[in-house]
Amino acid sequence: MTSPRDAESTCAAPKPALRIDALGKKCPLPIIMLAERIGQIAIGNVVEVLADDPATKTDVPAWCGLKSHEFLGAADLAPTAGWAYRVRRSY
Amino acid sequence: MVYFDAASAEPIAPAAKIALRAALEDGWADPVRLHREGRQARLLIDQARERTAALLGCRADEVSFTGSGTQAVHLAVLGVVQARRSPARGQVHIVASAVEHSSVLNAAAFAEDAGSAVTITGVDSAGRADVAAFVDAIGRDRTAIACLQSANHEVGTIQPVPEVAAACQAAGVPLFVDAAASAGRMPPPDGWSLLTASAHKFGGPPGVGMLAVRKAVRWKPPLPADNREGRRVPGFPNLPAILAAVAALEEAHADRQAADSALRALTGQIRDRLPALVPDCVVHGDPVDRLPHIVTFSVLYLDGEALVIELDRAGFAVSSGSACASDTEQPSHVLAAMGALTHGNVRVSMPRNTTEQSVTEFLAAVPDIVSRLRGSVGHREQSDIW
């Protein structure tokens, strides 16, 4: 399992105010977790989602587009499988 | 039961059933033999070839029947690659859009494993091929074949084949059009060099594909030589199924204008009304430039497999491009290429006999199923996300 510190070092986006660990969870659960918890951070802050379901590669940015939150990018959680996505709460 | 999975398999057309029964009586012999039964079989398959050619807009000797649509696609792609590769001049380049049927992408990947270069070009959010990127890719050195489907099999969007065809012609690159999604529903687009179709998608029996290769195209069998089907397709042809397939194609073609306007209105009802009935529901594909019988949508926060199972329980047969509903556990490459939501996905594809009543029932059933599933699937009962 990659530590949060490793994910941080590979992602250039701002420091997240909240980290959601959705590793091992299949879509749509990572997206549900993101939708439920993004309201816990202040507008303009960043949430990070750790996930390893390949469907999240499409679904995290697609959800951001549908919900008008800003998708900041994804970083590989090397050497283990998965990605760290960062999303800025827009409203 | 309301069957809404015609894009996987259209129910067998009445004309196809009649043709199949007749062919089992008099169309079973080996068409390359010289005896009377053989000559009879030969006559039937040649007529089937001519009738198919008339509908595809090509010469009869350009048409071969294959064992499936997938086999037709593999032979189309790999036969061109086989004709163009040479030890002296090296490997070739293949171009395909990212939303081609998996059989096209798998054939390209197979050639890539053997040393060919492959460029996969992108699509817009409606699933329409990026013409500039596609044309740019065919300009690359040693491009042997460009692959662009007539229309997308998952979201129904019509592809810009005529625009791409002009560029292919100017560059001297054969254009392969996989017409499986549109055959029998709209005439083949102009400008193709190779064309394929699959009988079970237009009311023919399973196990019959069609491969048309224009005379001017350099094509060489990618498999061991066999004298069947103009030396293009190995193996004894399934003549009864071929005759049934051609009867189905003719019937679909004859009915296509009436079927088009009826089905377009019915899929249009789902396109227009579902987003208002189901919160957080996205309809995919081009709203206008699309196949008549397909409408695809994704329901946010739901699992596609659960939706398919619940719809089946409620009497509606649909398919899904969500990872959990696929045999590969991968989300649909079409939806991914479009940047569309892949979970909670449902494809409704209507057979020709679909009634307005069944669409009304579907629109009544989906909102209840969605709210029930959203209240249970690992969600909080009182979640504030919807």
XYZ file of C-alpha atoms in Angstrom:
477
model
C 0.000 0.000 0.000
C 1.358 3.413 -0.911
C 1.460 5.904 1.906
C -0.272 9.243 1.502
C 3.157 10.875 1.542
C 4.135 8.994 -1.648
C 0.986 10.156 -3.398
C 1.698 13.723 -2.374
C 5.191 13.661 -3.784
C 3.913 12.613 -7.221
C 1.107 15.155 -7.443
C 1.795 18.812 -8.079
C -1.682 20.069 -7.105
C -2.237 22.044 -3.857
C -2.225 20.292 -0.502
C -5.570 18.561 0.042
C -7.799 19.573 2.936
C -9.349 16.083 2.922
C -8.213 12.672 1.736
C -10.715 9.957 0.827
C -9.399 6.401 0.743
C -11.490 4.494 -1.806
C -8.799 1.890 -2.522
C -10.362 -1.515 -3.138
C -13.774 0.016 -3.796
C -15.528 -0.441 -7.145
C -17.388 2.269 -9.014
C -19.699 3.916 -8.208
C -18.569 3.782 -4.534
C -15.501 6.064 -4.967
C -17.739 8.641 -6.683
C -20.412 8.355 -3.993
C -17.736 8.910 -1.323
C -16.458 11.964 -3.201
C -19.972 13.396 -3.647
C -20.867 12.825 0.005
C -17.682 14.283 1.481
C -16.749 17.182 -0.773
C -19.183 19.294 1.272
C -16.947 18.788 4.337
C -14.251 21.071 2.915
C -14.412 24.819 2.354
C -15.161 26.188 -1.110
C -11.881 26.582 -2.973
C -10.167 23.784 -1.025
C -8.990 20.511 -2.497
C -10.056 16.925 -1.822
C -7.882 13.980 -2.741
C -9.388 10.615 -3.678
C -7.260 7.469 -3.618
C -8.789 4.755 -5.807
C -7.712 1.703 -7.776
C -10.812 0.863 -9.838
C -9.830 1.680 -13.474
C -13.321 3.123 -14.021
C -12.374 6.041 -11.715
C -9.951 7.286 -14.406
C -12.998 8.266 -16.455
C -15.594 8.703 -13.732
C -13.803 11.161 -11.408
C -13.230 13.761 -14.178
C -16.696 13.026 -15.667
C -18.329 13.613 -12.260
C -16.388 16.876 -11.864
C -17.650 17.993 -15.269
C -21.252 17.090 -14.460
C -21.149 18.723 -11.016
C -19.018 21.732 -12.049
C -16.197 21.043 -9.594
C -12.641 21.578 -10.813
C -10.693 18.420 -11.697
C -7.032 19.161 -10.986
C -5.489 15.912 -12.202
C -4.436 12.409 -11.250
C -1.149 10.938 -10.103
C -0.100 7.286 -10.221
C 0.205 5.646 -6.844
C 3.366 3.846 -7.966
C 4.592 1.280 -7.157
C 1.154 -0.067 -6.175
C -1.868 0.084 -8.456
C -4.173 3.056 -8.240
C -4.359 6.800 -8.584
C -4.603 9.913 -6.428
C -7.174 12.321 -7.866
C -7.463 15.932 -6.771
C -10.639 17.948 -7.022
C -11.232 21.563 -6.008
C -14.649 22.331 -4.516
C -16.164 25.102 -6.665
C -19.364 25.953 -4.795
C -40.889 -9.019 -21.551
C -39.781 -5.912 -23.440
C -36.624 -6.644 -25.416
C -34.405 -3.550 -25.675
C -31.108 -5.150 -26.726
C -31.387 -5.169 -30.527
C -27.840 -3.807 -30.850
C -26.607 -7.084 -29.332
C -29.017 -9.216 -31.390
C -32.127 -8.204 -33.336
C -34.884 -10.833 -33.130
C -34.786 -13.050 -36.245
C -36.773 -11.479 -39.089
C -39.780 -13.419 -40.466
C -38.218 -13.458 -43.959
C -35.039 -14.950 -42.482
C -36.944 -17.806 -40.853
C -38.675 -18.651 -44.123
C -35.386 -18.506 -46.040
C -33.637 -20.663 -43.441
C -36.264 -23.422 -43.621
C -36.184 -23.402 -47.425
C -32.392 -23.477 -47.498
C -32.228 -26.469 -45.163
C -34.112 -28.364 -47.906
C -32.204 -27.241 -50.989
C -29.170 -25.193 -49.975
C -27.016 -27.593 -47.946
C -24.604 -29.047 -50.537
C -21.011 -28.019 -51.249
C -21.165 -25.083 -53.689
C -17.773 -25.889 -55.266
C -18.873 -29.375 -56.453
C -20.063 -30.047 -59.993
C -23.022 -32.360 -59.285
C -26.583 -31.098 -59.389
C -26.880 -30.482 -55.615
C -23.591 -28.617 -55.688
C -24.644 -26.515 -58.667
C -27.912 -25.698 -56.891
C -26.009 -24.547 -53.781
C -23.651 -22.547 -55.996
C -26.557 -20.817 -57.681
C -28.095 -19.901 -54.314
C -24.885 -18.487 -52.830
C -24.118 -16.526 -56.003
C -27.602 -15.021 -55.940
C -27.169 -14.174 -52.262
C -23.876 -12.472 -53.118
C -25.474 -10.441 -55.910
C -28.385 -9.370 -53.705
C -25.965 -8.329 -50.952
C -23.776 -6.419 -53.401
C -26.825 -4.521 -54.672
C -27.617 -3.374 -51.120
C -24.012 -2.490 -50.277
C -23.435 -0.705 -53.585
C -20.572 -2.834 -54.904
C -19.818 -5.735 -57.279
C -20.866 -9.279 -56.404
C -17.297 -10.582 -56.614
C -16.280 -8.026 -53.983
C -18.564 -9.669 -51.369
C -17.647 -12.640 -49.166
C -19.630 -14.268 -46.383
C -17.817 -14.969 -43.127
C -18.528 -16.922 -39.945
C -19.285 -13.750 -37.952
C -19.031 -9.974 -38.019
C -15.900 -10.263 -35.892
C -14.271 -12.613 -38.411
C -15.161 -10.187 -41.225
C -13.468 -7.351 -39.306
C -10.354 -9.404 -38.542
C -10.025 -10.407 -42.211
C -10.585 -6.828 -43.406
C -7.858 -5.342 -41.210
C -5.317 -8.156 -41.273
C -5.755 -8.880 -45.010
C -4.738 -5.338 -45.906
C -1.818 -5.438 -43.480
C -0.761 -8.805 -44.946
C -0.768 -7.385 -48.487
C 1.260 -4.320 -47.540
C 3.923 -5.638 -45.186
C 7.177 -6.813 -46.719
C 10.622 -7.788 -45.439
C 12.156 -5.110 -47.649
C 9.872 -2.196 -46.839
C 9.114 -3.060 -43.231
C 5.955 -2.865 -41.219
C 2.864 -0.782 -41.815
C 0.814 1.791 -39.927
C -2.856 1.314 -38.929
C -5.208 4.147 -37.934
C -8.451 3.576 -35.996
C -10.795 5.730 -33.971
C -10.908 5.085 -30.228
C -14.589 4.086 -30.349
C -14.328 1.279 -32.926
C -15.843 -2.077 -32.007
C -13.454 -4.186 -29.920
C -12.952 -6.541 -32.905
C -11.327 -3.676 -34.855
C -9.148 -2.577 -31.948
C -8.204 -6.192 -31.215
C -7.237 -6.801 -34.864
C -5.086 -3.652 -34.772
C -3.492 -4.796 -31.500
C -2.804 -8.209 -33.054
C -0.996 -6.531 -35.972
C 0.847 -4.300 -33.504
C 2.137 -7.368 -31.663
C 3.558 -8.519 -35.011
C 5.376 -5.198 -35.460
C 2.875 -2.854 -37.112
C 2.446 0.673 -35.773
C -1.037 1.654 -34.588
C -2.491 5.116 -34.002
C -5.770 5.379 -32.116
C -7.401 8.790 -32.590
C -9.803 10.500 -30.224
C -13.470 11.464 -30.259
C -15.533 14.356 -28.900
C -17.924 14.091 -25.956
C -20.666 12.760 -28.275
C -18.374 9.968 -29.491
C -17.781 11.495 -32.929
C -14.315 10.919 -34.403
C -11.991 13.922 -34.441
C -11.602 14.340 -38.219
C -8.494 16.544 -38.007
C -6.666 14.055 -35.769
C -7.772 11.112 -37.920
C -6.664 12.785 -41.166
C -3.389 13.816 -39.556
C -2.751 10.190 -38.552
C -3.418 8.774 -42.047
C -0.779 11.171 -43.366
C 1.891 9.204 -41.502
C 4.376 7.153 -43.492
C 3.362 3.602 -44.549
C -0.281 3.953 -43.483
C -1.921 0.771 -44.809
C -5.474 1.134 -43.553
C -7.745 3.640 -41.821
C -10.634 2.227 -39.745
C -13.757 4.252 -39.023
C -17.142 2.731 -38.162
C -20.311 3.991 -39.885
C -21.929 4.683 -36.518
C -21.157 3.848 -32.939
C -22.609 0.635 -31.554
C -22.865 1.873 -27.957
C -24.097 5.453 -28.181
C -25.450 5.577 -31.750
C -23.491 8.596 -32.972
C -23.004 8.668 -36.769
C -19.352 8.999 -37.749
C -18.043 11.531 -40.301
C -17.153 8.834 -42.858
C -17.601 11.009 -45.985
C -15.162 13.637 -44.656
C -12.589 11.033 -43.736
C -13.128 9.170 -47.033
C -12.131 12.208 -49.077
C -8.869 12.497 -47.144
C -8.203 8.757 -47.448
C -8.727 8.903 -51.190
C -6.367 11.862 -51.517
C -3.728 10.020 -49.468
C -4.252 6.699 -51.269
C -5.133 4.932 -48.009
C -7.914 2.300 -48.026
C -10.780 3.180 -45.697
C -12.304 0.304 -43.765
C -15.863 1.006 -42.577
C -17.293 -1.353 -39.962
C -21.001 -0.949 -40.722
C -22.238 -3.492 -38.161
C -24.202 -0.935 -36.143
C -25.963 0.635 -39.146
C -26.401 -2.171 -41.718
C -30.070 -2.613 -42.643
C -30.909 0.670 -40.893
C -29.209 3.147 -43.196
C -27.420 2.747 -46.533
C -23.623 2.314 -46.271
C -21.792 5.646 -46.314
C -19.988 6.541 -49.551
C -16.256 6.234 -49.905
C -15.456 2.887 -48.306
C -12.741 0.557 -49.570
C -13.598 -2.315 -47.235
C -16.945 -2.795 -45.479
C -18.182 -5.302 -42.907
C -21.538 -6.177 -41.360
C -22.962 -8.762 -38.988
C -26.253 -10.564 -39.685
C -27.512 -10.937 -36.113
C -27.622 -7.162 -35.743
C -30.200 -6.740 -38.536
C -32.460 -9.734 -37.968
C -30.391 -12.478 -39.563
C -29.206 -15.579 -37.733
C -26.029 -15.554 -35.632
C -22.856 -16.824 -37.282
C -22.926 -14.832 -40.527
C -20.795 -11.823 -41.351
C -20.303 -9.910 -44.563
C -16.989 -8.682 -45.910
C -16.765 -6.473 -49.003
C -13.353 -5.607 -50.439
C -13.206 -3.260 -53.433
C -11.311 -4.632 -56.421
C -8.739 -1.851 -56.282
C -7.733 -2.682 -52.688
C -4.591 -4.724 -52.149
C -5.661 -7.578 -49.914
C -4.027 -10.934 -49.165
C -5.381 -13.762 -46.991
C -3.900 -13.435 -43.488
C -4.783 -17.092 -42.781
C -3.792 -20.355 -44.524
C -4.980 -20.451 -48.151
C -8.450 -21.847 -48.877
C -10.380 -21.659 -52.105
C -13.711 -20.695 -50.512
C -15.404 -17.302 -50.833
C -13.077 -15.838 -53.435
C -10.076 -17.147 -51.415
C -10.893 -14.642 -48.700
C -12.644 -16.746 -46.058
C -11.524 -20.238 -45.047
C -14.040 -22.984 -44.413
C -17.281 -24.430 -45.738
C -19.847 -21.602 -45.858
C -23.014 -21.924 -43.769
C -25.266 -21.518 -46.795
C -28.665 -21.814 -45.030
C -27.661 -19.127 -42.521
C -26.218 -16.940 -45.302
C -29.479 -17.131 -47.287
C -31.441 -16.258 -44.151
C -29.076 -13.340 -43.452
C -29.514 -11.904 -46.932
C -33.313 -12.230 -46.675
C -33.141 -10.353 -43.348
C -30.946 -7.625 -44.831
C -33.382 -7.150 -47.722
C -36.355 -7.013 -45.364
C -34.617 -4.520 -43.047
C -33.567 -2.422 -46.012
C -37.088 -2.372 -47.471
C -38.578 -1.350 -44.095
C -35.844 1.014 -43.071
C -37.574 4.337 -43.665
C -40.695 3.430 -41.700
C -38.593 1.778 -38.972
C -36.262 4.768 -38.836
C -38.944 7.349 -38.162
C -40.828 5.120 -35.682
C -37.745 4.121 -33.675
C -36.184 7.587 -33.816
C -39.339 9.011 -32.202
C -39.326 6.302 -29.500
C -35.631 6.645 -28.591
C -36.199 10.409 -28.752
C -38.872 10.113 -26.021
C -36.339 8.461 -23.708
C -33.655 11.019 -24.628
C -35.969 13.925 -23.947
C -37.918 12.736 -20.921
C -35.591 10.576 -18.834
C -33.333 13.394 -17.541
C -36.412 15.147 -16.127
C -37.726 11.921 -14.547
C -34.441 10.709 -13.039
C -32.214 13.133 -11.108
C -28.535 13.019 -12.111
C -29.059 11.086 -15.349
C -26.925 11.820 -18.423
C -27.927 10.805 -21.953
C -24.960 10.037 -24.229
C -24.281 10.467 -27.928
C -25.313 12.990 -30.531
C -28.966 14.036 -30.098
C -29.569 14.417 -33.850
C -26.878 12.732 -35.930
C -27.500 9.258 -34.557
C -28.794 5.762 -35.255
C -32.568 5.501 -34.876
C -32.729 2.574 -32.461
C -30.099 3.282 -29.773
C -30.267 5.501 -26.696
C -27.667 5.226 -23.945
C -27.600 6.905 -20.554
C -25.740 6.812 -17.247
C -27.345 7.206 -13.845
C -25.003 8.860 -11.373
C -24.104 6.905 -8.193
C -25.544 3.614 -9.426
C -23.991 0.350 -10.437
C -24.747 -0.679 -14.030
C -25.036 -4.361 -13.209
C -27.655 -3.687 -10.519
C -29.624 -1.548 -12.967
C -29.567 -4.254 -15.653
C -30.676 -6.902 -13.141
C -33.474 -4.755 -11.707
C -34.691 -3.762 -15.168
C -34.677 -7.440 -16.180
C -36.732 -8.247 -13.068
C -39.170 -5.502 -14.082
C -39.437 -7.008 -17.580
C -36.945 -4.947 -19.627
C -33.904 -6.487 -21.356
C -31.093 -3.916 -21.724
C -27.292 -3.957 -21.825
C -24.680 -1.885 -19.982
C -21.188 -0.564 -20.658
C -20.339 -0.330 -16.969
C -17.334 -2.350 -15.793
C -19.351 -4.367 -13.290
C -21.725 -5.475 -16.067
C -19.005 -6.563 -18.501
C -17.197 -9.874 -18.752
C -13.818 -8.098 -18.635
C -14.481 -5.975 -15.520
C -13.347 -2.995 -17.609
C -15.614 -0.042 -18.299
C -16.701 0.524 -21.908
C -13.799 1.867 -23.967
C -16.348 3.931 -25.902
C -17.625 5.795 -22.834
C -14.043 6.216 -21.552
C -12.914 7.721 -24.876
C -15.847 10.162 -24.727
C -14.933 11.162 -21.161
C -18.446 10.054 -20.160
C -19.542 8.601 -16.865
C -19.052 4.821 -17.090
C -20.950 3.672 -14.021
C -24.736 3.310 -13.918
C -24.733 2.844 -17.686
C -27.679 1.480 -19.669
C -27.986 0.999 -23.430
C -31.507 0.715 -24.773
C -31.559 -0.579 -28.359
C -34.958 -1.158 -29.887
C -35.924 -3.905 -32.318
C -38.085 -2.946 -35.276
C -41.362 -4.061 -33.674
C -41.016 -1.823 -30.585
C -44.279 -0.238 -29.453
C -44.889 3.155 -27.888
C -46.574 1.341 -24.990
C -43.308 -0.416 -24.086
C -41.439 2.904 -24.033
C -44.126 4.458 -21.816
C -43.797 1.495 -19.437
C -40.016 1.832 -19.431
C -40.188 5.531 -18.599
C -42.572 4.714 -15.753
C -40.375 1.906 -14.380
C -36.904 3.499 -14.425
C -37.438 6.294 -11.863
C -38.784 3.821 -9.262
C -35.924 1.375 -9.834
C -33.350 4.167 -9.588
C -34.726 5.582 -6.343
C -34.982 2.096 -4.827
C -31.379 1.265 -5.789
C -30.101 4.627 -4.600
C -31.685 3.917 -1.240
C -29.813 0.636 -0.868
C -26.579 0.170 -2.835
C -24.061 0.821 -0.076
C -25.457 4.340 0.255
C -26.715 6.180 3.271
C -30.495 6.098 3.392
C -30.649 9.838 3.979
C -27.754 10.866 1.807
C -27.739 14.470 0.740
C -26.045 13.854 -2.640
C -29.322 13.476 -4.505
